[in-house]
Amino acid sequence: IVLVTGAAGQIAYSLLYSIGNGSVFGKDQPIILVLLDITPMMAVLDGVLMELQDCALPLLKDIIATDKEEVAFKDLDVAVLVGSMPRREGMERKDLLKANVKIFKAQGSALEKYAKKSVKVTVGNSLERLGIGDHFLNITPIALKLGVTADDVKNVIIWGNHSSTQYPDVNHAKVKLQGKEVGVYEALKDDSWLKGEFITTVQQRGAAVIKARKLSSAMSAAKAISDHIRDIWFGTPEGEFVSMGVISDGNSYGVPDDLLYSFPVVIKNKSWKFVEGLPINDFSREKMDLTAKELAEEKETAFEFLASA
C-alpha cells in the first residue's frame, strides 16, 4: 500500500504514473495506490483518479482517492508526503516553514496512529525534499562539461539543506572516461569552476526554475522522489552511495545531533547507513558548517511555530 499526499498537485501528477507502471517498486510488485488531498481539491483528484484508471496499469490493484487521514494512512507500507504549500517566487523560507509545519505535524501524527510501524516515509515537497534531487542536479553540469551521461558520474555528495546553502561536493566523485574511472577533479582540471560557478549553479537551480516557469520544479522533483524510493527499496550498487536527507546522530562529519541533513548514505535491505570516514578538507568543512547552521536555525523556527500552533 503506497500513499501519495498532495495527489492532485503538479509534482504528484508527474510521479503517479512512475509508481503505477513499475518504475519505482519493480515490474512484478502489485500496488494499492492511495491518493490524499484536501477537501477543496477532491474534484481535481477525481480527474487524476480517472486518468490513472484510463492508463490501465496492470500493477495497480486498487486506487483510493480520499480527503480523510484515517483512510489514507491506514496500514501503509510507503508514504510519499508531497502535499504542502509550494515555494513561490519571492517567498522567504520562513514563510514556507510557517505554512507547512502544521501540515507535517498532522501527517506525522497520522503515520504514528494508522500506518505500519515498518512504513518507509519520504518527504517530497519543495521545502523538505533533501539530498536526492540535488544529488542528480549535482551530476548534470559535470556530465555536460565532460561530454558524458549522468550514469557515468557517481559518488557526488550534497551536504546539508535543500536551500542556497547546500554544498555540492565532488571531492569523492568518480567519472567513467574511455572505460576508466577517474576522479572528477582530475578529469575536469578546472578547480576554479568546481569551487565557484558549479556550486552556485547547483545552489540557485531551484530559484532559477521558479523564475523561468513561475512555478516550483515538478518533473525533476517527481523524478528525484521516484529514484529516492527505488534506492530505499532496492539498495545502492556496490561501491556507490547517494545523498539523502536523514537525521544526524551527532557522530558523523561534525554535524550536530538531531538535524535533518543531507549525508552520503549506502542502503541495503531497506535500511540506510552513513558512509563513514570520507576525508573532509577545509573548504568543504566551512561549507558543511554553514548549511548546518542554517538548518539548526530553521529547526528552531519550526519548533517555535509548532509551540504557538
PDB file of C-alpha atoms in Angstrom:
ATOM      1  CA  ILE A   1       0.000   0.000   0.000  1.00  0.00           C
ATOM      2  CA  VAL A   2       1.519   3.279  -1.171  1.00  0.00           C
ATOM      3  CA  LEU A   3       0.214   6.709  -0.186  1.00  0.00           C
ATOM      4  CA  VAL A   4       0.892   9.903  -2.128  1.00  0.00           C
ATOM      5  CA  THR A   5      -0.258  13.097  -0.412  1.00  0.00           C
ATOM      6  CA  GLY A   6      -0.947  16.279  -2.350  1.00  0.00           C
ATOM      7  CA  ALA A   7      -2.066  13.859  -5.057  1.00  0.00           C
ATOM      8  CA  ALA A   8      -3.942  16.498  -7.062  1.00  0.00           C
ATOM      9  CA  GLY A   9      -0.819  18.672  -7.300  1.00  0.00           C
ATOM     10  CA  GLN A  10       1.730  19.100 -10.066  1.00  0.00           C
ATOM     11  CA  ILE A  11       4.545  17.002  -8.519  1.00  0.00           C
ATOM     12  CA  ALA A  12       2.189  14.079  -7.908  1.00  0.00           C
ATOM     13  CA  TYR A  13       0.882  14.362 -11.482  1.00  0.00           C
ATOM     14  CA  SER A  14       4.397  13.599 -12.720  1.00  0.00           C
ATOM     15  CA  LEU A  15       5.022  10.969 -10.028  1.00  0.00           C
ATOM     16  CA  LEU A  16       1.934   8.744 -10.008  1.00  0.00           C
ATOM     17  CA  TYR A  17       2.454   7.169 -13.437  1.00  0.00           C
ATOM     18  CA  SER A  18       6.024   6.144 -12.492  1.00  0.00           C
ATOM     19  CA  ILE A  19       4.749   4.449  -9.341  1.00  0.00           C
ATOM     20  CA  GLY A  20       1.931   2.734 -11.221  1.00  0.00           C
ATOM     21  CA  ASN A  21       3.992   1.445 -14.154  1.00  0.00           C
ATOM     22  CA  GLY A  22       6.611  -0.371 -12.052  1.00  0.00           C
ATOM     23  CA  SER A  23       9.471   2.114 -12.452  1.00  0.00           C
ATOM     24  CA  VAL A  24       9.740   2.584  -8.684  1.00  0.00           C
ATOM     25  CA  PHE A  25       8.908  -0.710  -6.978  1.00  0.00           C
ATOM     26  CA  GLY A  26       9.616  -3.104  -9.835  1.00  0.00           C
ATOM     27  CA  LYS A  27       7.645  -4.637 -12.679  1.00  0.00           C
ATOM     28  CA  ASP A  28       6.286  -7.523 -10.594  1.00  0.00           C
ATOM     29  CA  GLN A  29       5.111  -5.604  -7.493  1.00  0.00           C
ATOM     30  CA  PRO A  30       1.315  -5.123  -7.295  1.00  0.00           C
ATOM     31  CA  ILE A  31       0.311  -1.859  -5.641  1.00  0.00           C
ATOM     32  CA  ILE A  32      -2.683  -0.401  -3.868  1.00  0.00           C
ATOM     33  CA  LEU A  33      -2.308   3.327  -4.500  1.00  0.00           C
ATOM     34  CA  VAL A  34      -3.846   5.785  -2.047  1.00  0.00           C
ATOM     35  CA  LEU A  35      -4.297   9.401  -3.133  1.00  0.00           C
ATOM     36  CA  LEU A  36      -4.793  12.051  -0.430  1.00  0.00           C
ATOM     37  CA  ASP A  37      -5.560  15.732  -0.846  1.00  0.00           C
ATOM     38  CA  ILE A  38      -7.526  18.448   0.923  1.00  0.00           C
ATOM     39  CA  THR A  39     -11.299  18.588   0.530  1.00  0.00           C
ATOM     40  CA  PRO A  40     -11.361  21.569  -1.912  1.00  0.00           C
ATOM     41  CA  MET A  41      -9.117  19.556  -4.286  1.00  0.00           C
ATOM     42  CA  MET A  42     -11.304  16.442  -4.412  1.00  0.00           C
ATOM     43  CA  ALA A  43     -12.862  17.315  -7.788  1.00  0.00           C
ATOM     44  CA  VAL A  44      -9.375  17.654  -9.307  1.00  0.00           C
ATOM     45  CA  LEU A  45      -8.309  14.439  -7.563  1.00  0.00           C
ATOM     46  CA  ASP A  46     -11.236  12.625  -9.161  1.00  0.00           C
ATOM     47  CA  GLY A  47      -9.815  13.690 -12.532  1.00  0.00           C
ATOM     48  CA  VAL A  48      -6.397  12.270 -11.595  1.00  0.00           C
ATOM     49  CA  LEU A  49      -8.102   9.048 -10.497  1.00  0.00           C
ATOM     50  CA  MET A  50      -9.898   8.783 -13.846  1.00  0.00           C
ATOM     51  CA  GLU A  51      -6.632   9.285 -15.745  1.00  0.00           C
ATOM     52  CA  LEU A  52      -4.897   6.565 -13.738  1.00  0.00           C
ATOM     53  CA  GLN A  53      -7.835   4.236 -14.421  1.00  0.00           C
ATOM     54  CA  ASP A  54      -7.644   5.083 -18.130  1.00  0.00           C
ATOM     55  CA  CYS A  55      -3.928   4.202 -18.157  1.00  0.00           C
ATOM     56  CA  ALA A  56      -4.997   0.628 -17.306  1.00  0.00           C
ATOM     57  CA  LEU A  57      -1.770  -0.074 -15.433  1.00  0.00           C
ATOM     58  CA  PRO A  58      -1.813  -3.794 -14.551  1.00  0.00           C
ATOM     59  CA  LEU A  59       0.191  -3.366 -11.321  1.00  0.00           C
ATOM     60  CA  LEU A  60      -2.434  -1.062  -9.795  1.00  0.00           C
ATOM     61  CA  LYS A  61      -4.746  -3.450  -7.958  1.00  0.00           C
ATOM     62  CA  ASP A  62      -6.771  -0.614  -6.430  1.00  0.00           C
ATOM     63  CA  ILE A  63      -6.743   3.190  -6.369  1.00  0.00           C
ATOM     64  CA  ILE A  64      -8.289   5.011  -3.419  1.00  0.00           C
ATOM     65  CA  ALA A  65      -8.869   8.775  -3.546  1.00  0.00           C
ATOM     66  CA  THR A  66      -9.692  10.408  -0.208  1.00  0.00           C
ATOM     67  CA  ASP A  67      -9.517  13.558   1.898  1.00  0.00           C
ATOM     68  CA  LYS A  68      -9.580  11.602   5.191  1.00  0.00           C
ATOM     69  CA  GLU A  69      -6.303  10.883   7.003  1.00  0.00           C
ATOM     70  CA  GLU A  70      -7.702   7.846   8.837  1.00  0.00           C
ATOM     71  CA  VAL A  71      -8.394   6.248   5.431  1.00  0.00           C
ATOM     72  CA  ALA A  72      -5.207   7.433   3.720  1.00  0.00           C
ATOM     73  CA  PHE A  73      -2.652   6.398   6.365  1.00  0.00           C
ATOM     74  CA  LYS A  74      -4.129   3.006   7.323  1.00  0.00           C
ATOM     75  CA  ASP A  75      -1.693   0.034   7.125  1.00  0.00           C
ATOM     76  CA  LEU A  76       0.761   1.821   4.827  1.00  0.00           C
ATOM     77  CA  ASP A  77       3.969   0.272   3.551  1.00  0.00           C
ATOM     78  CA  VAL A  78       5.201   3.504   1.942  1.00  0.00           C
ATOM     79  CA  ALA A  79       4.200   7.141   2.467  1.00  0.00           C
ATOM     80  CA  VAL A  80       5.243   9.783  -0.059  1.00  0.00           C
ATOM     81  CA  LEU A  81       4.467  13.118   1.580  1.00  0.00           C
ATOM     82  CA  VAL A  82       4.287  15.531  -1.325  1.00  0.00           C
ATOM     83  CA  GLY A  83       1.373  17.636  -0.117  1.00  0.00           C
ATOM     84  CA  SER A  84       2.369  21.078   1.132  1.00  0.00           C
ATOM     85  CA  MET A  85       2.405  24.695   0.148  1.00  0.00           C
ATOM     86  CA  PRO A  86       4.925  25.079  -2.691  1.00  0.00           C
ATOM     87  CA  ARG A  87       7.546  27.784  -2.673  1.00  0.00           C
ATOM     88  CA  ARG A  88       6.699  30.709  -4.943  1.00  0.00           C
ATOM     89  CA  GLU A  89       8.882  33.407  -6.415  1.00  0.00           C
ATOM     90  CA  GLY A  90       9.945  35.925  -3.788  1.00  0.00           C
ATOM     91  CA  MET A  91       8.749  33.757  -0.874  1.00  0.00           C
ATOM     92  CA  GLU A  92      11.010  33.588   2.173  1.00  0.00           C
ATOM     93  CA  ARG A  93      11.827  30.137   3.550  1.00  0.00           C
ATOM     94  CA  LYS A  94      10.496  31.242   6.935  1.00  0.00           C
ATOM     95  CA  ASP A  95       7.070  31.886   5.386  1.00  0.00           C
ATOM     96  CA  LEU A  96       7.165  28.441   3.826  1.00  0.00           C
ATOM     97  CA  LEU A  97       8.118  26.831   7.141  1.00  0.00           C
ATOM     98  CA  LYS A  98       5.227  28.516   8.919  1.00  0.00           C
ATOM     99  CA  ALA A  99       2.717  27.345   6.327  1.00  0.00           C
ATOM    100  CA  ASN A 100       3.953  23.759   6.178  1.00  0.00           C
ATOM    101  CA  VAL A 101       4.838  22.922   9.762  1.00  0.00           C
ATOM    102  CA  LYS A 102       1.176  22.304  10.676  1.00  0.00           C
ATOM    103  CA  ILE A 103       0.692  20.032   7.672  1.00  0.00           C
ATOM    104  CA  PHE A 104       3.631  17.807   8.577  1.00  0.00           C
ATOM    105  CA  LYS A 105       2.733  17.734  12.259  1.00  0.00           C
ATOM    106  CA  ALA A 106      -0.704  16.347  11.349  1.00  0.00           C
ATOM    107  CA  GLN A 107       0.758  13.843   8.887  1.00  0.00           C
ATOM    108  CA  GLY A 108       3.357  12.680  11.414  1.00  0.00           C
ATOM    109  CA  SER A 109       0.588  12.035  13.930  1.00  0.00           C
ATOM    110  CA  ALA A 110      -1.447  10.130  11.335  1.00  0.00           C
ATOM    111  CA  LEU A 111       1.551   7.952  10.452  1.00  0.00           C
ATOM    112  CA  GLU A 112       2.060   7.118  14.123  1.00  0.00           C
ATOM    113  CA  LYS A 113      -1.617   6.321  14.639  1.00  0.00           C
ATOM    114  CA  TYR A 114      -2.574   4.397  11.488  1.00  0.00           C
ATOM    115  CA  ALA A 115       0.423   3.211   9.423  1.00  0.00           C
ATOM    116  CA  LYS A 116       2.501   0.034   9.817  1.00  0.00           C
ATOM    117  CA  LYS A 117       5.467   0.514  12.148  1.00  0.00           C
ATOM    118  CA  SER A 118       7.722  -0.609   9.287  1.00  0.00           C
ATOM    119  CA  VAL A 119       6.441   2.159   6.976  1.00  0.00           C
ATOM    120  CA  LYS A 120       9.040   3.904   4.784  1.00  0.00           C
ATOM    121  CA  VAL A 121       8.479   7.638   4.559  1.00  0.00           C
ATOM    122  CA  THR A 122       9.904  10.161   2.138  1.00  0.00           C
ATOM    123  CA  VAL A 123       9.031  13.833   2.346  1.00  0.00           C
ATOM    124  CA  GLY A 124       8.865  15.029  -1.210  1.00  0.00           C
ATOM    125  CA  ASN A 125       7.832  18.658  -1.317  1.00  0.00           C
ATOM    126  CA  SER A 126       9.928  21.578  -2.444  1.00  0.00           C
ATOM    127  CA  LEU A 127      10.894  22.575   1.097  1.00  0.00           C
ATOM    128  CA  GLU A 128      11.831  19.262   2.670  1.00  0.00           C
ATOM    129  CA  ARG A 129      12.990  17.144  -0.271  1.00  0.00           C
ATOM    130  CA  LEU A 130      16.611  16.856   0.709  1.00  0.00           C
ATOM    131  CA  GLY A 131      19.548  15.294  -0.966  1.00  0.00           C
ATOM    132  CA  ILE A 132      18.496  13.120  -3.819  1.00  0.00           C
ATOM    133  CA  GLY A 133      17.081  15.729  -6.199  1.00  0.00           C
ATOM    134  CA  ASP A 134      20.132  17.856  -5.627  1.00  0.00           C
ATOM    135  CA  HIS A 135      22.295  14.746  -5.994  1.00  0.00           C
ATOM    136  CA  PHE A 136      21.233  14.489  -9.650  1.00  0.00           C
ATOM    137  CA  LEU A 137      21.333  18.256 -10.054  1.00  0.00           C
ATOM    138  CA  ASN A 138      24.946  17.977  -8.936  1.00  0.00           C
ATOM    139  CA  ILE A 139      25.779  15.349 -11.582  1.00  0.00           C
ATOM    140  CA  THR A 140      24.270  17.101 -14.603  1.00  0.00           C
ATOM    141  CA  PRO A 141      26.633  20.098 -15.001  1.00  0.00           C
ATOM    142  CA  ILE A 142      29.647  17.791 -14.608  1.00  0.00           C
ATOM    143  CA  ALA A 143      28.323  15.285 -17.150  1.00  0.00           C
ATOM    144  CA  LEU A 144      27.592  18.083 -19.637  1.00  0.00           C
ATOM    145  CA  LYS A 145      31.035  19.631 -19.200  1.00  0.00           C
ATOM    146  CA  LEU A 146      32.783  16.281 -19.734  1.00  0.00           C
ATOM    147  CA  GLY A 147      30.521  15.142 -22.570  1.00  0.00           C
ATOM    148  CA  VAL A 148      29.332  12.012 -20.738  1.00  0.00           C
ATOM    149  CA  THR A 149      25.928  10.852 -19.471  1.00  0.00           C
ATOM    150  CA  ALA A 150      24.746  11.178 -15.887  1.00  0.00           C
ATOM    151  CA  ASP A 151      25.188   7.398 -15.463  1.00  0.00           C
ATOM    152  CA  ASP A 152      28.934   7.845 -15.963  1.00  0.00           C
ATOM    153  CA  VAL A 153      29.264  10.030 -12.830  1.00  0.00           C
ATOM    154  CA  LYS A 154      28.984   8.531  -9.339  1.00  0.00           C
ATOM    155  CA  ASN A 155      29.542   9.321  -5.656  1.00  0.00           C
ATOM    156  CA  VAL A 156      28.780  13.001  -5.767  1.00  0.00           C
ATOM    157  CA  ILE A 157      27.549  14.363  -2.441  1.00  0.00           C
ATOM    158  CA  ILE A 158      25.072  17.030  -1.421  1.00  0.00           C
ATOM    159  CA  TRP A 159      25.691  18.110   2.163  1.00  0.00           C
ATOM    160  CA  GLY A 160      23.129  19.880   4.300  1.00  0.00           C
ATOM    161  CA  ASN A 161      19.972  21.774   3.488  1.00  0.00           C
ATOM    162  CA  HIS A 162      17.789  21.907   0.384  1.00  0.00           C
ATOM    163  CA  SER A 163      18.477  25.614   0.014  1.00  0.00           C
ATOM    164  CA  SER A 164      21.016  28.058  -1.339  1.00  0.00           C
ATOM    165  CA  THR A 165      23.460  26.886   1.373  1.00  0.00           C
ATOM    166  CA  GLN A 166      23.519  23.267   0.174  1.00  0.00           C
ATOM    167  CA  TYR A 167      27.048  22.155  -0.619  1.00  0.00           C
ATOM    168  CA  PRO A 168      27.627  20.060  -3.750  1.00  0.00           C
ATOM    169  CA  ASP A 169      30.857  18.144  -3.091  1.00  0.00           C
ATOM    170  CA  VAL A 170      32.713  16.301  -5.854  1.00  0.00           C
ATOM    171  CA  ASN A 171      35.925  15.623  -3.925  1.00  0.00           C
ATOM    172  CA  HIS A 172      34.977  11.923  -3.728  1.00  0.00           C
ATOM    173  CA  ALA A 173      33.189  11.660  -7.087  1.00  0.00           C
ATOM    174  CA  LYS A 174      34.304   9.456  -9.967  1.00  0.00           C
ATOM    175  CA  VAL A 175      33.598   9.674 -13.683  1.00  0.00           C
ATOM    176  CA  LYS A 176      33.948   6.982 -16.330  1.00  0.00           C
ATOM    177  CA  LEU A 177      36.050   8.196 -19.261  1.00  0.00           C
ATOM    178  CA  GLN A 178      37.098   5.830 -22.061  1.00  0.00           C
ATOM    179  CA  GLY A 179      36.144   2.877 -19.868  1.00  0.00           C
ATOM    180  CA  LYS A 180      38.299   4.008 -16.950  1.00  0.00           C
ATOM    181  CA  GLU A 181      37.178   5.580 -13.656  1.00  0.00           C
ATOM    182  CA  VAL A 182      38.936   8.791 -12.660  1.00  0.00           C
ATOM    183  CA  GLY A 183      38.310  11.464 -10.042  1.00  0.00           C
ATOM    184  CA  VAL A 184      36.150  14.382 -11.185  1.00  0.00           C
ATOM    185  CA  TYR A 185      38.752  16.973 -10.158  1.00  0.00           C
ATOM    186  CA  GLU A 186      41.374  15.077 -12.153  1.00  0.00           C
ATOM    187  CA  ALA A 187      39.059  14.687 -15.160  1.00  0.00           C
ATOM    188  CA  LEU A 188      37.926  18.311 -15.337  1.00  0.00           C
ATOM    189  CA  LYS A 189      41.202  20.013 -14.437  1.00  0.00           C
ATOM    190  CA  ASP A 190      39.190  23.146 -13.599  1.00  0.00           C
ATOM    191  CA  ASP A 191      39.315  23.739  -9.848  1.00  0.00           C
ATOM    192  CA  SER A 192      38.088  27.331 -10.085  1.00  0.00           C
ATOM    193  CA  TRP A 193      34.881  26.238 -11.885  1.00  0.00           C
ATOM    194  CA  LEU A 194      34.256  23.376  -9.420  1.00  0.00           C
ATOM    195  CA  LYS A 195      34.741  25.663  -6.410  1.00  0.00           C
ATOM    196  CA  GLY A 196      32.864  28.614  -7.909  1.00  0.00           C
ATOM    197  CA  GLU A 197      30.324  28.617 -10.725  1.00  0.00           C
ATOM    198  CA  PHE A 198      29.431  24.922 -10.360  1.00  0.00           C
ATOM    199  CA  ILE A 199      28.481  25.301  -6.680  1.00  0.00           C
ATOM    200  CA  THR A 200      26.492  28.490  -7.330  1.00  0.00           C
ATOM    201  CA  THR A 201      24.605  26.887 -10.233  1.00  0.00           C
ATOM    202  CA  VAL A 202      23.510  23.928  -8.099  1.00  0.00           C
ATOM    203  CA  GLN A 203      22.604  26.134  -5.117  1.00  0.00           C
ATOM    204  CA  GLN A 204      20.483  28.519  -7.207  1.00  0.00           C
ATOM    205  CA  ARG A 205      18.839  25.976  -9.531  1.00  0.00           C
ATOM    206  CA  GLY A 206      15.530  25.853  -7.668  1.00  0.00           C
ATOM    207  CA  ALA A 207      15.176  29.629  -7.746  1.00  0.00           C
ATOM    208  CA  ALA A 208      16.126  29.668 -11.450  1.00  0.00           C
ATOM    209  CA  VAL A 209      13.385  27.144 -12.284  1.00  0.00           C
ATOM    210  CA  ILE A 210      10.808  29.142 -10.320  1.00  0.00           C
ATOM    211  CA  LYS A 211      11.849  32.321 -12.101  1.00  0.00           C
ATOM    212  CA  ALA A 212      11.559  30.688 -15.529  1.00  0.00           C
ATOM    213  CA  ARG A 213       8.390  28.608 -15.003  1.00  0.00           C
ATOM    214  CA  LYS A 214       6.700  30.844 -12.394  1.00  0.00           C
ATOM    215  CA  LEU A 215       6.171  27.541 -10.577  1.00  0.00           C
ATOM    216  CA  SER A 216       8.431  25.319  -8.494  1.00  0.00           C
ATOM    217  CA  SER A 217      10.024  22.315 -10.191  1.00  0.00           C
ATOM    218  CA  ALA A 218       7.661  19.378 -10.612  1.00  0.00           C
ATOM    219  CA  MET A 219       9.020  16.971 -13.231  1.00  0.00           C
ATOM    220  CA  SER A 220      12.528  16.882 -11.750  1.00  0.00           C
ATOM    221  CA  ALA A 221      11.109  16.704  -8.211  1.00  0.00           C
ATOM    222  CA  ALA A 222       8.958  13.710  -9.176  1.00  0.00           C
ATOM    223  CA  LYS A 223      11.955  12.010 -10.811  1.00  0.00           C
ATOM    224  CA  ALA A 224      14.014  12.634  -7.674  1.00  0.00           C
ATOM    225  CA  ILE A 225      11.315  11.178  -5.426  1.00  0.00           C
ATOM    226  CA  SER A 226      10.999   8.091  -7.673  1.00  0.00           C
ATOM    227  CA  ASP A 227      14.757   7.490  -7.589  1.00  0.00           C
ATOM    228  CA  HIS A 228      14.835   8.132  -3.843  1.00  0.00           C
ATOM    229  CA  ILE A 229      12.196   5.483  -3.131  1.00  0.00           C
ATOM    230  CA  ARG A 230      13.707   2.987  -5.581  1.00  0.00           C
ATOM    231  CA  ASP A 231      17.083   3.336  -3.848  1.00  0.00           C
ATOM    232  CA  ILE A 232      15.442   2.656  -0.481  1.00  0.00           C
ATOM    233  CA  TRP A 233      13.571  -0.337  -1.904  1.00  0.00           C
ATOM    234  CA  PHE A 234      16.373  -1.971  -3.902  1.00  0.00           C
ATOM    235  CA  GLY A 235      19.526  -0.579  -2.276  1.00  0.00           C
ATOM    236  CA  THR A 236      22.595   1.155  -3.679  1.00  0.00           C
ATOM    237  CA  PRO A 237      25.026  -0.631  -6.026  1.00  0.00           C
ATOM    238  CA  GLU A 238      28.267  -1.954  -4.527  1.00  0.00           C
ATOM    239  CA  GLY A 239      30.834   0.820  -4.255  1.00  0.00           C
ATOM    240  CA  GLU A 240      28.302   3.600  -4.787  1.00  0.00           C
ATOM    241  CA  PHE A 241      26.465   5.949  -2.469  1.00  0.00           C
ATOM    242  CA  VAL A 242      23.716   8.557  -2.757  1.00  0.00           C
ATOM    243  CA  SER A 243      22.829  11.682  -0.819  1.00  0.00           C
ATOM    244  CA  MET A 244      19.732  11.608   1.375  1.00  0.00           C
ATOM    245  CA  GLY A 245      18.295  13.912   3.988  1.00  0.00           C
ATOM    246  CA  VAL A 246      18.386  11.840   7.187  1.00  0.00           C
ATOM    247  CA  ILE A 247      18.519  12.555  10.904  1.00  0.00           C
ATOM    248  CA  SER A 248      22.068  13.201  12.100  1.00  0.00           C
ATOM    249  CA  ASP A 249      23.387  11.159  15.015  1.00  0.00           C
ATOM    250  CA  GLY A 250      25.867  13.766  16.275  1.00  0.00           C
ATOM    251  CA  ASN A 251      28.812  11.493  15.409  1.00  0.00           C
ATOM    252  CA  SER A 252      29.061  11.845  11.630  1.00  0.00           C
ATOM    253  CA  TYR A 253      31.129  14.572   9.971  1.00  0.00           C
ATOM    254  CA  GLY A 254      30.742  17.044  12.831  1.00  0.00           C
ATOM    255  CA  VAL A 255      27.046  17.688  12.121  1.00  0.00           C
ATOM    256  CA  PRO A 256      25.079  18.496  15.306  1.00  0.00           C
ATOM    257  CA  ASP A 257      22.748  15.821  16.670  1.00  0.00           C
ATOM    258  CA  ASP A 258      19.139  15.569  15.510  1.00  0.00           C
ATOM    259  CA  LEU A 259      19.298  17.697  12.350  1.00  0.00           C
ATOM    260  CA  LEU A 260      17.611  16.574   9.124  1.00  0.00           C
ATOM    261  CA  TYR A 261      20.735  16.956   6.999  1.00  0.00           C
ATOM    262  CA  SER A 262      21.758  15.532   3.648  1.00  0.00           C
ATOM    263  CA  PHE A 263      24.565  12.963   4.005  1.00  0.00           C
ATOM    264  CA  PRO A 264      26.143  10.339   1.769  1.00  0.00           C
ATOM    265  CA  VAL A 265      24.486   7.006   2.566  1.00  0.00           C
ATOM    266  CA  VAL A 266      24.508   3.402   1.414  1.00  0.00           C
ATOM    267  CA  ILE A 267      21.312   1.349   1.501  1.00  0.00           C
ATOM    268  CA  LYS A 268      20.830  -2.375   1.964  1.00  0.00           C
ATOM    269  CA  ASN A 269      17.753  -4.395   2.964  1.00  0.00           C
ATOM    270  CA  LYS A 270      15.676  -1.166   3.012  1.00  0.00           C
ATOM    271  CA  SER A 271      17.933   0.346   5.696  1.00  0.00           C
ATOM    272  CA  TRP A 272      20.410   3.188   5.214  1.00  0.00           C
ATOM    273  CA  LYS A 273      23.800   3.723   6.824  1.00  0.00           C
ATOM    274  CA  PHE A 274      26.117   6.724   6.805  1.00  0.00           C
ATOM    275  CA  VAL A 275      29.158   6.486   4.549  1.00  0.00           C
ATOM    276  CA  GLU A 276      31.842   6.945   7.186  1.00  0.00           C
ATOM    277  CA  GLY A 277      35.437   8.132   7.071  1.00  0.00           C
ATOM    278  CA  LEU A 278      35.479  10.319   3.965  1.00  0.00           C
ATOM    279  CA  PRO A 279      38.266  12.914   4.310  1.00  0.00           C
ATOM    280  CA  ILE A 280      36.920  16.463   4.567  1.00  0.00           C
ATOM    281  CA  ASN A 281      39.130  19.376   3.536  1.00  0.00           C
ATOM    282  CA  ASP A 282      38.925  22.897   4.977  1.00  0.00           C
ATOM    283  CA  PHE A 283      36.929  24.237   2.012  1.00  0.00           C
ATOM    284  CA  SER A 284      34.288  21.521   2.485  1.00  0.00           C
ATOM    285  CA  ARG A 285      34.254  21.902   6.265  1.00  0.00           C
ATOM    286  CA  GLU A 286      33.341  25.578   6.020  1.00  0.00           C
ATOM    287  CA  LYS A 287      30.511  24.906   3.548  1.00  0.00           C
ATOM    288  CA  MET A 288      29.171  21.976   5.611  1.00  0.00           C
ATOM    289  CA  ASP A 289      29.143  24.026   8.817  1.00  0.00           C
ATOM    290  CA  LEU A 290      27.359  26.928   7.119  1.00  0.00           C
ATOM    291  CA  THR A 291      24.457  24.777   5.897  1.00  0.00           C
ATOM    292  CA  ALA A 292      24.258  23.010   9.306  1.00  0.00           C
ATOM    293  CA  LYS A 293      23.924  26.413  10.991  1.00  0.00           C
ATOM    294  CA  GLU A 294      21.043  27.344   8.684  1.00  0.00           C
ATOM    295  CA  LEU A 295      19.296  24.020   9.362  1.00  0.00           C
ATOM    296  CA  ALA A 296      19.663  24.477  13.123  1.00  0.00           C
ATOM    297  CA  GLU A 297      18.059  27.918  12.821  1.00  0.00           C
ATOM    298  CA  GLU A 298      15.217  26.541  10.677  1.00  0.00           C
ATOM    299  CA  LYS A 299      14.629  23.723  13.146  1.00  0.00           C
ATOM    300  CA  GLU A 300      14.399  26.238  15.985  1.00  0.00           C
ATOM    301  CA  THR A 301      11.954  28.370  13.966  1.00  0.00           C
ATOM    302  CA  ALA A 302       9.818  25.326  13.122  1.00  0.00           C
ATOM    303  CA  PHE A 303       9.575  24.339  16.782  1.00  0.00           C
ATOM    304  CA  GLU A 304       8.573  27.895  17.674  1.00  0.00           C
ATOM    305  CA  PHE A 305       5.771  27.702  15.113  1.00  0.00           C
ATOM    306  CA  LEU A 306       4.716  24.301  16.495  1.00  0.00           C
ATOM    307  CA  ALA A 307       4.622  25.648  20.043  1.00  0.00           C
ATOM    308  CA  SER A 308       2.375  28.535  19.024  1.00  0.00           C
ATOM    309  CA  ALA A 309       0.144  26.459  16.724  1.00  0.00           C
TER     310      ALA A 309
END
